[in-house]
CSV table of C-alpha atoms in Angstrom, one decimal:
chain,number,residue,atom,x,y,z
A,87,UNK,CA,90.0,97.5,164.8
A,88,UNK,CA,90.5,100.2,163.5
A,89,UNK,CA,92.9,98.5,160.6
A,90,UNK,CA,91.0,96.0,160.7
A,91,UNK,CA,88.2,98.4,159.2
A,92,UNK,CA,90.6,100.5,157.3
A,93,UNK,CA,91.9,96.5,155.6
A,94,UNK,CA,88.9,95.4,154.9
A,95,UNK,CA,87.4,98.9,153.1
A,96,UNK,CA,90.7,99.1,151.4
A,97,UNK,CA,90.6,95.0,149.2
A,98,UNK,CA,86.6,96.1,149.1
A,99,UNK,CA,87.3,99.2,147.1
A,100,UNK,CA,89.9,97.2,145.6
A,101,UNK,CA,87.8,94.6,144.4
A,102,UNK,CA,85.4,97.2,143.5
A,103,UNK,CA,87.3,98.5,141.0
A,104,UNK,CA,88.3,95.5,139.3
A,105,UNK,CA,84.7,93.8,139.0
A,106,UNK,CA,84.4,97.5,137.0
A,107,UNK,CA,88.2,96.5,134.4
A,108,UNK,CA,86.8,92.9,134.2
A,109,UNK,CA,82.8,93.6,133.3
A,110,UNK,CA,84.3,96.9,131.0
A,111,UNK,CA,85.9,93.7,129.5
A,112,UNK,CA,83.9,91.1,129.0
A,113,UNK,CA,81.8,94.3,127.2
A,114,UNK,CA,84.0,95.1,125.4
A,115,UNK,CA,84.7,91.6,123.9
A,116,UNK,CA,83.8,92.7,120.1
A,117,UNK,CA,84.2,96.1,120.1
A,118,UNK,CA,86.6,96.1,116.8
A,119,UNK,CA,90.2,97.8,118.4
A,120,UNK,CA,89.4,97.2,122.0
A,121,UNK,CA,92.9,96.5,124.2
A,122,UNK,CA,92.3,94.1,127.6
A,123,UNK,CA,92.6,96.6,130.8
A,124,UNK,CA,94.2,95.6,134.1
A,125,UNK,CA,93.6,97.1,137.6
A,126,UNK,CA,97.6,98.2,138.8
A,127,UNK,CA,96.4,96.2,142.4
A,128,UNK,CA,99.6,97.4,144.8
A,129,UNK,CA,99.6,96.6,149.3
A,130,UNK,CA,99.2,99.9,151.0
A,131,UNK,CA,101.8,100.4,153.0
A,132,UNK,CA,102.2,101.8,156.7
A,133,UNK,CA,105.8,103.5,158.4
A,134,UNK,CA,106.3,103.6,162.0
A,135,UNK,CA,108.5,105.6,163.7
A,136,UNK,CA,111.2,103.7,165.5
A,137,UNK,CA,113.1,106.6,166.2
A,138,UNK,CA,114.4,110.2,165.8
A,139,UNK,CA,114.0,110.4,161.9
A,140,UNK,CA,114.2,107.3,161.3
A,141,UNK,CA,110.9,104.9,159.9
A,142,UNK,CA,110.6,101.5,158.8
A,143,UNK,CA,107.9,100.4,156.1
A,144,UNK,CA,105.3,98.3,157.4
A,145,UNK,CA,103.3,95.4,155.5
A,146,UNK,CA,99.0,95.2,156.3
A,147,UNK,CA,97.7,98.5,155.6
A,148,UNK,CA,95.6,96.8,152.6
A,149,UNK,CA,95.7,97.4,149.0
A,150,UNK,CA,94.7,100.2,146.7
A,151,UNK,CA,94.8,100.2,142.7
A,152,UNK,CA,97.0,102.5,141.3
A,153,UNK,CA,95.2,102.5,137.8
A,154,UNK,CA,94.6,100.8,134.2
A,155,UNK,CA,97.2,99.5,132.2
A,156,UNK,CA,95.6,98.9,128.9
A,157,UNK,CA,97.6,95.5,127.0
A,158,UNK,CA,99.7,96.3,123.5
A,159,UNK,CA,101.8,95.0,121.6
A,160,UNK,CA,103.9,97.0,119.3
A,161,UNK,CA,105.5,94.6,117.6
A,162,UNK,CA,102.3,92.3,116.4
A,163,UNK,CA,100.0,95.8,116.3
A,164,UNK,CA,103.1,96.6,113.1
A,165,UNK,CA,102.9,93.1,111.9
A,166,UNK,CA,99.4,93.8,111.0
A,167,UNK,CA,99.4,97.6,109.6
A,168,UNK,CA,102.5,95.8,106.9
A,169,UNK,CA,100.7,93.2,106.3
A,170,UNK,CA,97.4,94.7,105.3
A,171,UNK,CA,98.8,97.9,104.0
A,172,UNK,CA,100.4,95.5,101.9
A,173,UNK,CA,97.0,93.6,101.3
A,174,UNK,CA,94.9,97.1,101.2
A,175,UNK,CA,96.9,97.8,97.7
A,176,UNK,CA,96.3,93.8,95.7
A,177,UNK,CA,93.1,94.4,96.7
A,178,UNK,CA,92.9,98.5,94.9
A,179,UNK,CA,95.0,96.8,92.2
A,180,UNK,CA,92.9,93.4,91.8
A,181,UNK,CA,89.8,96.4,91.4
A,182,UNK,CA,91.6,98.7,88.4
A,183,UNK,CA,93.3,95.2,86.8
A,184,UNK,CA,89.4,94.0,87.1
A,185,UNK,CA,87.6,97.0,85.3
A,186,UNK,CA,90.7,97.1,82.9
A,187,UNK,CA,89.3,93.7,81.6
A,188,UNK,CA,86.0,94.5,81.2
A,189,UNK,CA,86.1,97.4,79.0
A,190,UNK,CA,88.7,94.9,77.0
A,191,UNK,CA,86.0,92.4,76.8
A,192,UNK,CA,83.2,93.6,76.8
A,193,UNK,CA,81.9,96.0,74.2
A,194,UNK,CA,83.6,92.7,72.3
A,195,UNK,CA,85.8,94.3,69.8
A,196,UNK,CA,87.3,91.0,69.0
A,197,UNK,CA,84.3,89.5,67.7
A,198,UNK,CA,83.7,93.1,65.7
A,199,UNK,CA,87.7,92.8,64.5
A,200,UNK,CA,86.4,89.3,63.4
A,201,UNK,CA,83.1,89.8,61.9
A,202,UNK,CA,84.0,92.8,59.9
A,203,UNK,CA,87.1,90.2,57.8
A,204,UNK,CA,84.5,87.7,57.4
A,205,UNK,CA,82.0,90.2,56.4
A,206,UNK,CA,84.9,91.7,53.8
A,207,UNK,CA,85.6,87.5,52.2
A,208,UNK,CA,81.8,87.4,51.8
A,209,UNK,CA,82.6,90.8,49.4
A,210,UNK,CA,85.6,89.2,47.1
A,211,UNK,CA,83.2,86.6,46.7
A,212,UNK,CA,81.0,88.7,44.8
A,213,UNK,CA,82.2,91.8,44.6
A,214,UNK,CA,79.4,93.9,42.3
A,215,UNK,CA,76.5,92.4,44.8
A,216,UNK,CA,75.2,94.9,46.8
A,217,UNK,CA,74.3,93.4,50.1
A,218,UNK,CA,77.5,92.1,51.0
A,219,UNK,CA,78.4,96.8,50.7
A,220,UNK,CA,76.2,96.7,52.6
A,221,UNK,CA,76.3,94.1,55.1
A,222,UNK,CA,80.2,95.3,55.0
A,223,UNK,CA,79.8,98.9,55.7
A,224,UNK,CA,77.8,98.3,58.6
A,225,UNK,CA,79.3,96.1,61.1
A,226,UNK,CA,82.2,98.4,59.5
A,227,UNK,CA,80.4,100.7,61.8
A,228,UNK,CA,80.1,98.7,64.9
A,229,UNK,CA,83.8,97.9,64.3
A,230,UNK,CA,84.3,101.8,65.1
A,231,UNK,CA,82.3,101.8,67.7
A,232,UNK,CA,83.3,99.0,69.3
A,233,UNK,CA,87.1,100.3,69.2
A,234,UNK,CA,85.4,103.8,70.6
A,235,UNK,CA,83.3,102.8,72.6
A,236,UNK,CA,86.6,101.0,74.2
A,237,UNK,CA,88.6,103.4,75.2
A,238,UNK,CA,85.6,105.4,75.8
A,239,UNK,CA,85.3,102.5,78.9
A,240,UNK,CA,88.9,102.3,79.5
A,241,UNK,CA,88.5,107.0,80.1
A,242,UNK,CA,86.0,106.1,82.4
A,243,UNK,CA,88.2,103.4,84.6
A,244,UNK,CA,90.9,106.7,84.7
A,245,UNK,CA,88.4,109.2,85.4
A,246,UNK,CA,86.6,106.7,88.4
A,247,UNK,CA,89.8,106.2,90.4
A,248,UNK,CA,90.9,109.3,89.6
A,249,UNK,CA,88.3,110.3,92.1
A,250,UNK,CA,88.6,107.3,94.4
A,251,UNK,CA,92.4,108.5,94.6
A,252,UNK,CA,91.1,112.4,95.6
A,253,UNK,CA,88.7,111.0,97.7
A,254,UNK,CA,91.5,108.3,99.4
A,255,UNK,CA,93.4,111.2,99.6
A,256,UNK,CA,90.7,113.3,101.7
A,257,UNK,CA,90.2,111.1,103.9
A,258,UNK,CA,94.0,110.2,104.6
A,259,UNK,CA,94.6,113.6,105.5
A,260,UNK,CA,91.5,114.0,108.3
A,261,UNK,CA,92.9,110.7,109.1
A,262,UNK,CA,95.6,112.5,109.9
A,263,UNK,CA,93.7,115.4,111.5
A,264,UNK,CA,92.0,112.8,113.8
A,265,UNK,CA,95.4,111.8,115.3
A,266,UNK,CA,96.8,114.9,116.1
A,267,UNK,CA,93.9,115.4,117.9
A,268,UNK,CA,94.2,112.8,119.6
A,269,UNK,CA,97.8,113.0,120.2
A,270,UNK,CA,97.3,116.0,122.1
A,271,UNK,CA,94.4,114.0,124.4
A,272,UNK,CA,96.9,111.7,125.6
A,273,UNK,CA,99.8,114.7,126.8
A,274,UNK,CA,97.3,115.7,129.3
A,275,UNK,CA,95.9,112.5,130.3
A,276,UNK,CA,97.1,110.1,132.9
A,277,UNK,CA,99.5,107.4,132.8
A,278,UNK,CA,97.6,104.6,133.6
A,279,UNK,CA,94.1,105.4,133.5
A,280,UNK,CA,90.8,104.5,131.9
A,281,UNK,CA,90.8,107.5,129.4
A,282,UNK,CA,95.1,107.3,128.4
A,283,UNK,CA,93.9,103.6,127.6
A,284,UNK,CA,90.5,104.9,125.2
A,285,UNK,CA,93.0,107.4,123.5
A,286,UNK,CA,95.4,104.5,123.1
A,287,UNK,CA,93.6,102.2,121.9
A,288,UNK,CA,90.9,105.3,119.0
A,289,UNK,CA,95.6,106.1,118.5
A,290,UNK,CA,95.5,102.4,116.8
A,291,UNK,CA,92.2,102.3,114.9
A,292,UNK,CA,93.2,105.4,112.9
A,293,UNK,CA,97.1,104.2,112.0
A,294,UNK,CA,95.3,100.5,111.1
A,295,UNK,CA,93.1,102.9,108.7
A,296,UNK,CA,96.1,104.9,107.7
A,297,UNK,CA,97.7,101.9,106.2
A,298,UNK,CA,94.5,100.8,104.5
A,299,UNK,CA,95.5,103.9,102.4
A,300,UNK,CA,99.2,104.1,102.5
A,301,UNK,CA,102.2,101.6,104.1
A,302,UNK,CA,102.9,104.2,107.0
A,303,UNK,CA,105.8,104.8,109.6
A,304,UNK,CA,105.3,105.3,113.0
A,305,UNK,CA,107.5,106.7,116.1
A,306,UNK,CA,105.8,106.5,119.7
A,307,UNK,CA,107.0,108.5,122.6
A,308,UNK,CA,106.7,108.2,126.5
A,309,UNK,CA,102.7,109.7,126.5
A,310,UNK,CA,101.6,107.5,122.6
A,311,UNK,CA,101.9,109.3,120.8
A,312,UNK,CA,102.6,109.2,117.2
A,313,UNK,CA,104.0,110.8,115.2
A,314,UNK,CA,103.3,108.9,111.2
A,315,UNK,CA,105.6,108.9,107.7
A,316,UNK,CA,103.4,108.4,104.4
A,317,UNK,CA,105.3,105.7,102.7
A,318,UNK,CA,108.0,104.7,104.6
A,319,UNK,CA,110.5,105.3,106.4
A,320,UNK,CA,112.3,107.8,104.7
A,321,UNK,CA,108.3,109.4,103.8
A,322,UNK,CA,106.6,112.8,104.6
A,323,UNK,CA,105.2,113.2,108.0
A,324,UNK,CA,101.6,113.7,107.5
A,325,UNK,CA,101.0,113.2,111.3
A,326,UNK,CA,102.8,114.7,114.7
A,327,UNK,CA,102.1,116.2,117.6
A,328,UNK,CA,100.2,119.6,116.6
A,329,UNK,CA,99.7,119.3,112.8
A,330,UNK,CA,98.8,117.5,110.4
A,331,UNK,CA,99.7,117.6,106.8
A,332,UNK,CA,97.0,118.5,103.6
A,333,UNK,CA,97.0,115.2,101.4
A,334,UNK,CA,96.7,115.6,97.8
A,335,UNK,CA,96.7,113.2,94.7
A,336,UNK,CA,96.9,113.1,91.4
A,337,UNK,CA,97.1,111.4,87.9
A,338,UNK,CA,97.0,112.6,84.1
A,339,UNK,CA,96.6,110.4,80.9
A,340,UNK,CA,99.7,108.9,81.1
A,341,UNK,CA,99.2,107.2,83.9
A,342,UNK,CA,100.9,109.3,85.9
A,343,UNK,CA,99.9,110.2,89.1
A,344,UNK,CA,101.2,113.0,92.1
A,345,UNK,CA,100.6,112.4,96.1
A,346,UNK,CA,101.9,115.4,98.3
A,347,UNK,CA,101.9,116.6,101.6
A,348,UNK,CA,101.9,119.8,102.6
A,349,UNK,CA,102.6,121.8,105.6
A,350,UNK,CA,102.2,125.1,105.2
A,351,UNK,CA,104.8,126.9,103.1
A,352,UNK,CA,106.9,123.2,102.4
A,353,UNK,CA,104.7,120.2,99.7
A,354,UNK,CA,106.6,116.9,100.0
A,355,UNK,CA,106.1,113.8,97.3
A,356,UNK,CA,104.3,111.0,98.4
A,357,UNK,CA,105.9,107.5,97.4
A,358,UNK,CA,103.2,104.9,99.0
A,359,UNK,CA,104.3,101.3,98.7
A,360,UNK,CA,102.0,99.7,99.9
A,361,UNK,CA,98.1,101.1,100.8
A,362,UNK,CA,95.1,101.6,98.7
A,363,UNK,CA,97.5,105.0,96.6
A,364,UNK,CA,99.7,102.2,95.7
A,365,UNK,CA,96.8,99.9,94.8
A,366,UNK,CA,95.5,103.8,92.3
A,367,UNK,CA,99.0,104.7,90.9
A,368,UNK,CA,99.0,100.0,89.7
A,369,UNK,CA,95.8,100.4,87.9
A,370,UNK,CA,96.5,104.2,86.5
A,371,UNK,CA,99.7,102.5,85.2
A,372,UNK,CA,97.6,99.5,83.8
A,373,UNK,CA,94.8,101.9,82.5
A,374,UNK,CA,97.2,103.8,80.3
A,375,UNK,CA,98.9,101.1,79.2
A,376,UNK,CA,96.1,99.8,77.5
A,377,UNK,CA,94.3,102.8,75.8
A,378,UNK,CA,98.4,103.3,75.0
A,379,UNK,CA,98.4,100.3,73.4
A,380,UNK,CA,93.9,99.9,72.4
A,381,UNK,CA,95.1,103.6,70.6
A,382,UNK,CA,98.2,102.7,68.4
A,383,UNK,CA,95.6,99.8,67.4
A,384,UNK,CA,92.9,102.1,65.9
A,385,UNK,CA,95.3,104.1,64.4
A,386,UNK,CA,98.0,101.4,62.8
A,387,UNK,CA,94.1,99.6,61.7
A,388,UNK,CA,93.0,103.0,61.2
A,389,UNK,CA,96.4,103.9,58.6
A,390,UNK,CA,96.4,100.9,57.0
A,391,UNK,CA,92.6,100.3,55.5
A,392,UNK,CA,93.0,104.1,54.3
A,393,UNK,CA,96.2,103.8,51.8
A,394,UNK,CA,94.2,99.7,50.9
A,395,UNK,CA,91.1,102.1,50.1
A,396,UNK,CA,93.1,105.1,47.8
A,397,UNK,CA,94.7,102.1,46.4
A,398,UNK,CA,92.1,99.4,45.0
A,399,UNK,CA,89.2,101.2,42.5
A,400,UNK,CA,84.7,101.2,44.0
A,401,UNK,CA,82.0,99.8,41.9
A,402,UNK,CA,81.7,103.4,40.0
A,403,UNK,CA,85.9,102.1,39.3
A,404,UNK,CA,87.2,105.7,41.1
A,405,UNK,CA,89.8,105.8,44.2
A,406,UNK,CA,87.9,104.3,47.8
A,407,UNK,CA,87.6,107.1,50.1
A,408,UNK,CA,88.7,107.0,53.3
A,409,UNK,CA,86.5,103.7,55.4
A,410,UNK,CA,87.4,104.2,58.3
A,411,UNK,CA,88.1,107.5,60.5
A,412,UNK,CA,89.6,109.3,63.5
A,413,UNK,CA,88.6,112.5,64.5
A,414,UNK,CA,90.1,113.5,67.7
A,415,UNK,CA,93.8,112.4,69.0
A,416,UNK,CA,92.3,108.3,70.1
A,417,UNK,CA,90.5,105.9,69.5
A,418,UNK,CA,87.2,107.5,71.4
A,419,UNK,CA,86.9,109.3,68.3
A,420,UNK,CA,86.8,106.0,65.6
A,421,UNK,CA,84.4,106.5,63.3
A,422,UNK,CA,82.9,105.4,59.8
A,423,UNK,CA,83.6,108.2,56.9
A,424,UNK,CA,80.1,109.3,57.1
A,425,UNK,CA,80.7,110.3,53.3
A,426,UNK,CA,80.9,107.0,52.6
A,427,UNK,CA,78.6,104.7,51.3
A,428,UNK,CA,78.4,101.3,50.0
A,429,UNK,CA,79.4,101.1,46.0
A,430,UNK,CA,82.1,103.3,47.8
A,431,UNK,CA,83.5,100.0,49.5
A,432,UNK,CA,87.2,99.5,47.2
A,433,UNK,CA,86.8,96.1,46.0
A,434,UNK,CA,88.2,95.9,43.0
A,435,UNK,CA,92.1,96.4,42.3
A,436,UNK,CA,93.9,98.8,40.1
A,437,UNK,CA,92.7,97.5,36.2
A,438,UNK,CA,90.5,94.8,37.1
A,439,UNK,CA,87.3,97.1,36.9
A,440,UNK,CA,84.5,98.2,39.6
A,441,UNK,CA,83.5,93.7,39.8
A,442,UNK,CA,87.2,92.8,40.8
A,443,UNK,CA,87.8,90.8,44.7
A,444,UNK,CA,91.6,91.8,44.5
A,445,UNK,CA,91.3,94.8,46.7
A,446,UNK,CA,88.9,92.9,48.6
A,447,UNK,CA,91.4,90.2,48.5
A,448,UNK,CA,94.1,91.6,49.5
A,449,UNK,CA,92.7,93.3,52.9
A,450,UNK,CA,93.1,89.2,53.6
A,451,UNK,CA,96.6,89.2,53.7
A,452,UNK,CA,97.0,92.7,55.2
A,453,UNK,CA,94.3,91.1,57.8
A,454,UNK,CA,97.1,88.2,58.9
A,455,UNK,CA,100.3,90.5,58.2
A,456,UNK,CA,99.1,93.1,60.4
A,457,UNK,CA,97.3,90.3,63.3
A,458,UNK,CA,95.5,93.0,64.7
A,459,UNK,CA,93.3,90.6,66.1
A,460,UNK,CA,96.8,88.3,68.0
A,461,UNK,CA,97.8,91.9,68.7
A,462,UNK,CA,94.6,92.9,70.2
A,463,UNK,CA,94.1,89.5,71.6
A,464,UNK,CA,97.7,88.8,73.2
A,465,UNK,CA,96.4,92.3,75.5
A,466,UNK,CA,93.2,91.0,76.2
A,467,UNK,CA,95.1,87.9,77.5
A,468,UNK,CA,97.6,90.0,79.4
A,469,UNK,CA,95.5,91.3,81.5
A,470,UNK,CA,93.3,88.0,82.5
A,471,UNK,CA,97.1,86.9,83.4
A,472,UNK,CA,98.1,89.2,85.9
A,473,UNK,CA,93.9,89.6,87.2
A,474,UNK,CA,94.4,85.8,88.0
A,475,UNK,CA,97.5,86.4,89.6
A,476,UNK,CA,97.2,89.2,91.9
A,477,UNK,CA,93.6,87.2,92.5
A,478,UNK,CA,95.7,84.8,93.7
A,479,UNK,CA,98.9,87.0,95.3
A,480,UNK,CA,96.0,88.6,97.5
A,481,UNK,CA,94.4,85.4,98.7
A,482,UNK,CA,97.5,84.9,100.0
A,483,UNK,CA,97.9,87.8,101.8
A,484,UNK,CA,94.4,88.0,102.7
A,485,UNK,CA,95.6,84.8,104.7
A,486,UNK,CA,98.5,86.2,106.4
A,487,UNK,CA,97.2,89.6,107.8
A,488,UNK,CA,94.2,87.5,108.8
A,489,UNK,CA,97.4,85.3,110.4
A,490,UNK,CA,99.1,88.8,112.1
A,491,UNK,CA,95.7,90.1,113.3
A,492,UNK,CA,95.0,86.5,115.1
A,493,UNK,CA,97.9,87.1,116.6
A,494,UNK,CA,97.3,90.5,118.6
A,495,UNK,CA,94.3,89.7,119.1
A,496,UNK,CA,95.8,86.8,120.5
A,497,UNK,CA,98.1,89.0,122.8
A,498,UNK,CA,96.4,92.0,123.5
A,499,UNK,CA,92.8,91.3,123.2
A,500,UNK,CA,89.7,90.2,125.2
A,501,UNK,CA,89.4,85.9,126.1
A,502,UNK,CA,86.0,85.1,127.3
A,503,UNK,CA,87.3,82.3,130.0
A,504,UNK,CA,89.6,84.2,131.5
A,505,UNK,CA,87.1,87.1,132.5
A,506,UNK,CA,84.8,85.1,134.2
A,507,UNK,CA,87.1,82.9,135.8
A,508,UNK,CA,88.4,86.5,136.8
A,509,UNK,CA,85.5,88.0,137.8
A,510,UNK,CA,84.9,85.1,140.0
A,511,UNK,CA,88.9,85.2,141.4
A,512,UNK,CA,87.4,89.4,142.2
A,513,UNK,CA,83.7,88.3,143.2
A,514,UNK,CA,85.2,85.8,145.8
A,515,UNK,CA,88.3,87.9,147.4
A,516,UNK,CA,84.8,91.6,147.4
A,517,UNK,CA,83.5,89.1,149.5
A,518,UNK,CA,86.0,88.4,151.4
A,519,UNK,CA,87.0,92.1,152.4
A,520,UNK,CA,83.3,92.7,153.3
A,521,UNK,CA,83.0,90.3,156.0
A,522,UNK,CA,86.8,90.9,156.8
A,523,UNK,CA,84.4,94.5,157.3
A,524,UNK,CA,81.6,92.8,159.2
A,525,UNK,CA,84.4,90.5,161.7
A,526,UNK,CA,85.6,93.7,162.8
A,527,UNK,CA,82.0,95.0,163.9
A,528,UNK,CA,81.7,91.8,165.2
A,529,UNK,CA,84.8,92.0,167.6
A,530,UNK,CA,84.2,95.7,167.8
A,531,UNK,CA,80.7,95.3,169.1
A,532,UNK,CA,81.9,92.9,171.4
A,533,UNK,CA,84.3,94.7,173.5
A,534,UNK,CA,81.8,97.8,173.0
A,535,UNK,CA,79.2,94.8,175.0
A,536,UNK,CA,82.4,93.8,177.7
A,537,UNK,CA,83.0,97.9,178.3
């Protein structure tokens, strides 16, 4: 009877634990990063001696839970990280290409160029009149402000990108430090235990978060500890079993970006091909290219209109002074020469007299030859086309990533229908084990009563 009691008791303990595991799965069905747990149930073996020094293993001693396993699929998890890095890069790039579009279009520089030349045409129709000269001067100030505000908006975008890059680098370093702590915990955790499963869940959450910042290469050891390289298999180690790297981000006005990982006295460069950092690198290059195009356009426009003014004659029949100036090194400092007034606009050509319009006609011809408006519109159009393409790519990559996540969750996530069946099955087994105990007690009591 003692064997029957112990078998029933072991079964009750076993299925009580199994019910707890199933309940934990159900409770965490919606917990991000949670992987399904399963109780490892084994038969309790019993050995009997059949001769001196000889034993035989017999069954019939009940069951016990030897541990709790965690569902995992390394290939599907790697696919989630890879597709997530691709998506994060494209989405980050889209943000900054969109910012460029806002800077180029939001300050209406193209419209201000067109309005300036329209006012110049009106002045050519009546070069001696004061009103069209005043209007042209005001439109010139508006145009200069348009150049400057567009350049300032691009500079602001570059500064914000640099700040976001620094924040992302700091976050990546913090994630690496957290992963090192998880690695240390896994060293101490017992195999097939609930604490180990919890640590492994947190490990995978950290790896997914890292992937959103940069593409990573991960190697696992027998304890489940992760060694992470940033930027791919040849990139620097940013988290190992004991140490995490210090991550830094720096960008220059030329669009160059440097991302480094430092360990003690060693510093290595990270060259991401995925994740937010790769998108920031793309964005920095695009912003720098847009600024350079704008600066070249502003300088060419200023230089050529200055030369045109010098070759013309004002209402006072004197050579014209520069209408536009760039007082610094780029278009952010573009303005209308504060020394010029409406009479100082050189509308006449040399030899025409103060009331001629030859220089305004030359400006109209220069407008066609230099095609400043077309050059700027090309920059805007190219950026808009790239933005539309990247958005389409992001949509496709989003679908790929969602499919990868669904495939992984299907392999390691909680199926509520399956867990409901497990609850019923384990409950019935628990009740049956309890019934075995009751039967054993009844038999024992019957024997006692007979005696």
